[in-house]
């Protein structure tokens, strides 16, 4: 059996190395230590540079601004706003 941190590491490693067309990233990366998180985001930047698309699910505005070009704000299951990342994050 694995700890939640080890499951996150294993899951991310498998997902990023399968070379998906679209990478779905949840806030599960928050369970790792700082070195793990840095390593993950380096791989994500590399993935995006190589033309991969990512869907990032997060409440962390910094991560959204740093990693996305467009954002979708959903509140209580309803779309509030969709558009350029800075506009949506500022409104949120």
PDB file of C-alpha atoms in Angstrom:
ATOM      1  CA  UNK A   1       0.000   0.000   0.000  1.00  0.00           C
ATOM      2  CA  UNK A   2       1.121   3.547  -0.747  1.00  0.00           C
ATOM      3  CA  UNK A   3       0.729   6.812   1.143  1.00  0.00           C
ATOM      4  CA  UNK A   4      -1.270   9.599  -0.528  1.00  0.00           C
ATOM      5  CA  UNK A   5       1.994  11.332  -1.420  1.00  0.00           C
ATOM      6  CA  UNK A   6       3.411   8.216  -3.056  1.00  0.00           C
ATOM      7  CA  UNK A   7       0.148   7.656  -4.952  1.00  0.00           C
ATOM      8  CA  UNK A   8       0.331  11.236  -6.265  1.00  0.00           C
ATOM      9  CA  UNK A   9       3.938  10.734  -7.378  1.00  0.00           C
ATOM     10  CA  UNK A  10       3.149   7.445  -9.089  1.00  0.00           C
ATOM     11  CA  UNK A  11       0.002   8.770 -10.757  1.00  0.00           C
ATOM     12  CA  UNK A  12       1.698  11.896 -12.070  1.00  0.00           C
ATOM     13  CA  UNK A  13       4.715   9.953 -13.315  1.00  0.00           C
ATOM     14  CA  UNK A  14       2.546   7.517 -15.246  1.00  0.00           C
ATOM     15  CA  UNK A  15       0.345  10.277 -16.669  1.00  0.00           C
ATOM     16  CA  UNK A  16       3.162  12.555 -17.850  1.00  0.00           C
ATOM     17  CA  UNK A  17       5.245   9.759 -19.372  1.00  0.00           C
ATOM     18  CA  UNK A  18       2.406   8.298 -21.456  1.00  0.00           C
ATOM     19  CA  UNK A  19       2.550  11.445 -23.629  1.00  0.00           C
ATOM     20  CA  UNK A  20      -1.179  12.245 -23.505  1.00  0.00           C
ATOM     21  CA  UNK A  21      -2.848  14.715 -25.870  1.00  0.00           C
ATOM     22  CA  UNK A  22      -4.513  16.379 -22.877  1.00  0.00           C
ATOM     23  CA  UNK A  23      -3.156  16.239 -19.332  1.00  0.00           C
ATOM     24  CA  UNK A  24      -5.719  16.619 -16.535  1.00  0.00           C
ATOM     25  CA  UNK A  25      -4.051  17.950 -13.369  1.00  0.00           C
ATOM     26  CA  UNK A  26      -5.964  18.207 -10.103  1.00  0.00           C
ATOM     27  CA  UNK A  27      -4.880  19.851  -6.864  1.00  0.00           C
ATOM     28  CA  UNK A  28      -3.617  16.419  -5.853  1.00  0.00           C
ATOM     29  CA  UNK A  29      -0.131  17.829  -6.510  1.00  0.00           C
ATOM     30  CA  UNK A  30      -0.548  19.757  -3.256  1.00  0.00           C
ATOM     31  CA  UNK A  31       0.103  16.562  -1.250  1.00  0.00           C
ATOM     32  CA  UNK A  32       3.735  16.346  -2.336  1.00  0.00           C
ATOM     33  CA  UNK A  33       6.786  18.019  -0.868  1.00  0.00           C
ATOM     34  CA  UNK A  34       8.247  21.130  -2.492  1.00  0.00           C
ATOM     35  CA  UNK A  35      10.812  19.217  -4.569  1.00  0.00           C
ATOM     36  CA  UNK A  36       8.065  16.976  -5.968  1.00  0.00           C
ATOM     37  CA  UNK A  37       5.855  19.945  -6.858  1.00  0.00           C
ATOM     38  CA  UNK A  38       8.765  21.739  -8.571  1.00  0.00           C
ATOM     39  CA  UNK A  39       9.615  18.590 -10.530  1.00  0.00           C
ATOM     40  CA  UNK A  40       5.962  18.217 -11.591  1.00  0.00           C
ATOM     41  CA  UNK A  41       5.671  21.769 -12.852  1.00  0.00           C
ATOM     42  CA  UNK A  42       8.963  21.459 -14.758  1.00  0.00           C
ATOM     43  CA  UNK A  43       7.520  18.408 -16.531  1.00  0.00           C
ATOM     44  CA  UNK A  44       4.260  20.289 -17.155  1.00  0.00           C
ATOM     45  CA  UNK A  45       6.150  23.232 -18.729  1.00  0.00           C
ATOM     46  CA  UNK A  46       8.069  20.776 -20.921  1.00  0.00           C
ATOM     47  CA  UNK A  47       4.801  19.045 -21.870  1.00  0.00           C
ATOM     48  CA  UNK A  48       3.217  22.386 -22.846  1.00  0.00           C
ATOM     49  CA  UNK A  49       6.316  23.502 -24.799  1.00  0.00           C
ATOM     50  CA  UNK A  50       6.000  20.312 -26.830  1.00  0.00           C
ATOM     51  CA  UNK A  51       2.411  21.168 -27.794  1.00  0.00           C
ATOM     52  CA  UNK A  52       0.489  19.311 -25.065  1.00  0.00           C
ATOM     53  CA  UNK A  53      -2.760  20.710 -23.681  1.00  0.00           C
ATOM     54  CA  UNK A  54      -3.446  20.766 -19.951  1.00  0.00           C
ATOM     55  CA  UNK A  55      -6.628  21.121 -17.923  1.00  0.00           C
ATOM     56  CA  UNK A  56      -5.667  22.359 -14.446  1.00  0.00           C
ATOM     57  CA  UNK A  57      -8.277  22.062 -11.697  1.00  0.00           C
ATOM     58  CA  UNK A  58      -7.299  24.336  -8.810  1.00  0.00           C
ATOM     59  CA  UNK A  59      -8.278  27.019  -6.309  1.00  0.00           C
ATOM     60  CA  UNK A  60      -4.708  28.334  -6.367  1.00  0.00           C
ATOM     61  CA  UNK A  61      -4.814  31.565  -8.376  1.00  0.00           C
ATOM     62  CA  UNK A  62      -1.003  31.707  -8.590  1.00  0.00           C
ATOM     63  CA  UNK A  63      -0.816  28.269 -10.223  1.00  0.00           C
ATOM     64  CA  UNK A  64      -3.635  29.121 -12.606  1.00  0.00           C
ATOM     65  CA  UNK A  65      -2.021  32.403 -13.680  1.00  0.00           C
ATOM     66  CA  UNK A  66       1.419  30.793 -14.029  1.00  0.00           C
ATOM     67  CA  UNK A  67       0.293  27.751 -16.029  1.00  0.00           C
ATOM     68  CA  UNK A  68      -2.792  28.693 -18.026  1.00  0.00           C
ATOM     69  CA  UNK A  69      -3.772  31.046 -20.830  1.00  0.00           C
ATOM     70  CA  UNK A  70      -7.538  30.714 -20.343  1.00  0.00           C
ATOM     71  CA  UNK A  71      -9.610  30.036 -17.229  1.00  0.00           C
ATOM     72  CA  UNK A  72     -13.073  28.763 -16.397  1.00  0.00           C
ATOM     73  CA  UNK A  73     -14.540  29.868 -13.060  1.00  0.00           C
ATOM     74  CA  UNK A  74     -17.195  27.495 -11.726  1.00  0.00           C
ATOM     75  CA  UNK A  75     -19.077  28.203  -8.521  1.00  0.00           C
ATOM     76  CA  UNK A  76     -21.688  25.863  -7.033  1.00  0.00           C
ATOM     77  CA  UNK A  77     -21.757  23.925 -10.299  1.00  0.00           C
ATOM     78  CA  UNK A  78     -22.494  27.006 -12.412  1.00  0.00           C
ATOM     79  CA  UNK A  79     -20.153  28.674 -14.883  1.00  0.00           C
ATOM     80  CA  UNK A  80     -19.428  32.196 -13.700  1.00  0.00           C
ATOM     81  CA  UNK A  81     -16.877  33.276 -16.290  1.00  0.00           C
ATOM     82  CA  UNK A  82     -14.644  31.935 -19.065  1.00  0.00           C
ATOM     83  CA  UNK A  83     -11.887  33.797 -20.856  1.00  0.00           C
ATOM     84  CA  UNK A  84      -8.316  35.068 -20.641  1.00  0.00           C
ATOM     85  CA  UNK A  85      -6.688  33.844 -17.438  1.00  0.00           C
ATOM     86  CA  UNK A  86      -5.934  37.266 -15.924  1.00  0.00           C
ATOM     87  CA  UNK A  87      -9.443  38.595 -16.521  1.00  0.00           C
ATOM     88  CA  UNK A  88     -11.085  35.553 -14.925  1.00  0.00           C
ATOM     89  CA  UNK A  89      -8.650  35.455 -11.989  1.00  0.00           C
ATOM     90  CA  UNK A  90      -9.092  39.177 -11.321  1.00  0.00           C
ATOM     91  CA  UNK A  91     -12.890  38.765 -11.297  1.00  0.00           C
ATOM     92  CA  UNK A  92     -12.653  35.721  -8.999  1.00  0.00           C
TER      93      UNK A  92
END
